[in-house]
Coordinates of N, CA and C in Angstrom, one line a residue:
M21 N 103.9 69.6 79.6 CA 103.7 70.5 78.5 C 103.6 72.0 79.1
K22 N 104.4 73.0 79.0 CA 104.3 74.5 79.6 C 103.2 75.1 78.6
I23 N 102.3 75.9 79.2 CA 101.3 76.7 78.6 C 101.0 78.1 79.3
I24 N 101.0 79.0 78.5 CA 100.3 80.1 78.9 C 99.0 80.4 78.1
F25 N 97.8 80.6 79.0 CA 96.7 81.3 78.2 C 96.6 82.6 78.8
Y26 N 96.2 83.3 77.5 CA 96.0 84.7 78.0 C 94.6 85.2 77.1
Y27 N 94.1 86.2 77.5 CA 93.1 87.1 77.5 C 92.6 88.2 77.9
Y28 N 92.4 89.0 76.9 CA 91.9 90.6 77.7 C 90.7 91.0 78.2
N29 N 90.4 91.7 79.1 CA 88.9 91.8 79.8 C 88.3 93.1 78.9
S30 N 87.3 93.5 79.3 CA 86.7 94.7 79.0 C 87.5 95.8 78.8
T31 N 88.2 96.4 79.9 CA 89.0 97.5 80.1 C 90.5 97.5 79.8
G32 N 90.5 96.4 78.8 CA 91.9 96.1 78.0 C 93.0 95.6 78.8
T33 N 92.8 95.5 80.0 CA 93.8 94.5 80.6 C 94.4 93.0 80.1
L34 N 95.2 92.6 80.0 CA 95.9 91.6 79.4 C 96.1 90.6 80.8
F35 N 95.5 89.3 80.9 CA 95.7 88.3 81.7 C 96.7 87.0 81.3
L36 N 97.3 86.7 81.8 CA 98.3 85.8 81.7 C 98.1 84.7 82.7
S37 N 98.0 83.2 82.4 CA 98.0 82.3 83.1 C 98.6 81.1 82.9
Y38 N 99.8 80.7 83.7 CA 100.7 79.7 83.2 C 100.6 78.4 83.8
S39 N 100.6 77.2 83.4 CA 100.3 76.1 83.9 C 101.6 75.2 83.1
D40 N 102.4 74.4 84.2 CA 102.9 73.3 83.6 C 102.4 72.2 83.9
G41 N 103.3 70.9 83.6 CA 102.7 69.5 83.7 C 102.8 69.0 85.1
N42 N 103.5 69.8 85.8 CA 103.7 69.3 87.1 C 102.9 69.9 88.1
G43 N 101.9 70.6 87.8 CA 101.0 71.1 89.1 C 101.7 72.9 89.4
G44 N 102.4 73.2 88.7 CA 102.8 74.6 88.8 C 102.1 75.4 87.9
Y45 N 101.6 76.6 88.9 CA 101.0 77.9 88.0 C 100.7 79.3 88.4
A46 N 100.8 79.8 87.8 CA 101.0 81.4 88.1 C 99.8 82.4 87.4
D47 N 99.7 83.3 87.9 CA 98.8 84.2 87.2 C 98.9 85.9 87.2
E48 N 99.1 86.5 86.1 CA 99.4 87.8 86.4 C 98.5 88.4 85.3
A49 N 98.4 89.9 85.6 CA 97.3 91.1 84.9 C 98.5 92.0 84.5
Y50 N 98.8 92.7 83.5 CA 99.2 93.4 82.8 C 98.5 94.4 82.1
V51 N 98.7 95.8 82.2 CA 98.1 96.9 81.8 C 98.9 97.6 81.2
F52 N 98.6 98.2 79.8 CA 99.5 99.1 78.9 C 100.5 98.2 78.6
Y53 N 100.5 97.0 78.2 CA 101.5 96.1 77.7 C 100.9 95.5 76.6
T54 N 101.5 95.3 75.2 CA 101.6 94.7 74.2 C 101.7 93.1 74.9
L55 N 101.1 92.2 74.0 CA 101.0 90.4 74.3 C 102.6 90.0 74.4
R56 N 103.4 90.8 73.3 CA 104.8 90.1 73.0 C 105.5 91.1 74.4
Q57 N 105.5 92.1 74.6 CA 105.8 92.6 75.9 C 105.9 92.3 77.0
A58 N 104.3 91.5 77.4 CA 103.8 90.8 78.6 C 104.5 89.7 78.8
I59 N 104.5 88.8 77.6 CA 105.3 87.3 77.7 C 106.7 87.8 78.2
Q60 N 107.2 88.2 77.2 CA 108.6 88.9 77.8 C 108.8 88.9 79.3
K61 N 108.2 89.7 79.9 CA 108.5 90.4 80.9 C 107.7 89.2 81.9
F62 N 107.2 88.2 81.6 CA 106.6 87.3 82.6 C 107.7 86.1 82.5
R63 N 107.9 85.8 81.3 CA 109.2 84.9 81.1 C 110.6 85.3 82.2
R64 N 110.5 86.3 81.9 CA 112.2 87.1 82.8 C 111.5 86.7 84.2
E65 N 110.4 87.2 85.0 CA 110.1 87.1 86.2 C 110.1 85.9 86.6
Y66 N 109.6 85.1 85.9 CA 109.4 83.4 86.4 C 110.8 82.5 86.1
G67 N 111.5 82.7 85.1 CA 112.5 82.4 84.8 C 112.5 81.2 83.9
L68 N 111.8 81.4 82.8 CA 111.4 80.6 82.0 C 111.6 81.2 80.4
Q69 N 112.8 82.0 80.3 CA 113.5 82.2 79.2 C 113.9 80.9 78.5
R70 N 114.2 80.9 77.1 CA 114.5 79.6 76.9 C 114.0 78.1 77.3
K71 N 113.1 78.5 77.0 CA 112.0 77.2 77.6 C 110.6 77.0 76.2
H72 N 110.5 76.1 75.9 CA 109.2 76.1 75.1 C 108.1 76.1 75.6
I73 N 107.2 77.1 75.4 CA 106.0 77.4 76.1 C 105.0 77.7 75.2
R74 N 103.7 77.0 75.1 CA 102.8 77.1 74.4 C 101.9 78.5 74.4
V75 N 101.5 79.1 73.6 CA 100.7 80.1 74.0 C 99.2 80.1 73.3
I76 N 98.4 80.0 74.1 CA 96.9 79.8 73.7 C 96.1 80.9 74.3
K77 N 95.1 81.4 73.3 CA 93.9 82.7 73.3 C 93.0 81.9 74.0
L78 N 92.4 82.2 75.2 CA 91.1 81.7 75.7 C 89.9 82.3 74.9
Y79 N 89.8 83.5 74.6 CA 88.6 83.9 74.2 C 88.6 85.5 73.9

């Protein structure tokens, strides 16, 4: 199952952490992006467009 975990730190930076069921992972930080924009950019960069990915807020 493909999952993206996200959270904001105290300065407003958005952190995305991607994990798939096969041991693949990626971490990215986005400044001045909304959650929707960041996920769209992340999916474009990693070739995950048209894939079902679960999005979970950490804290």
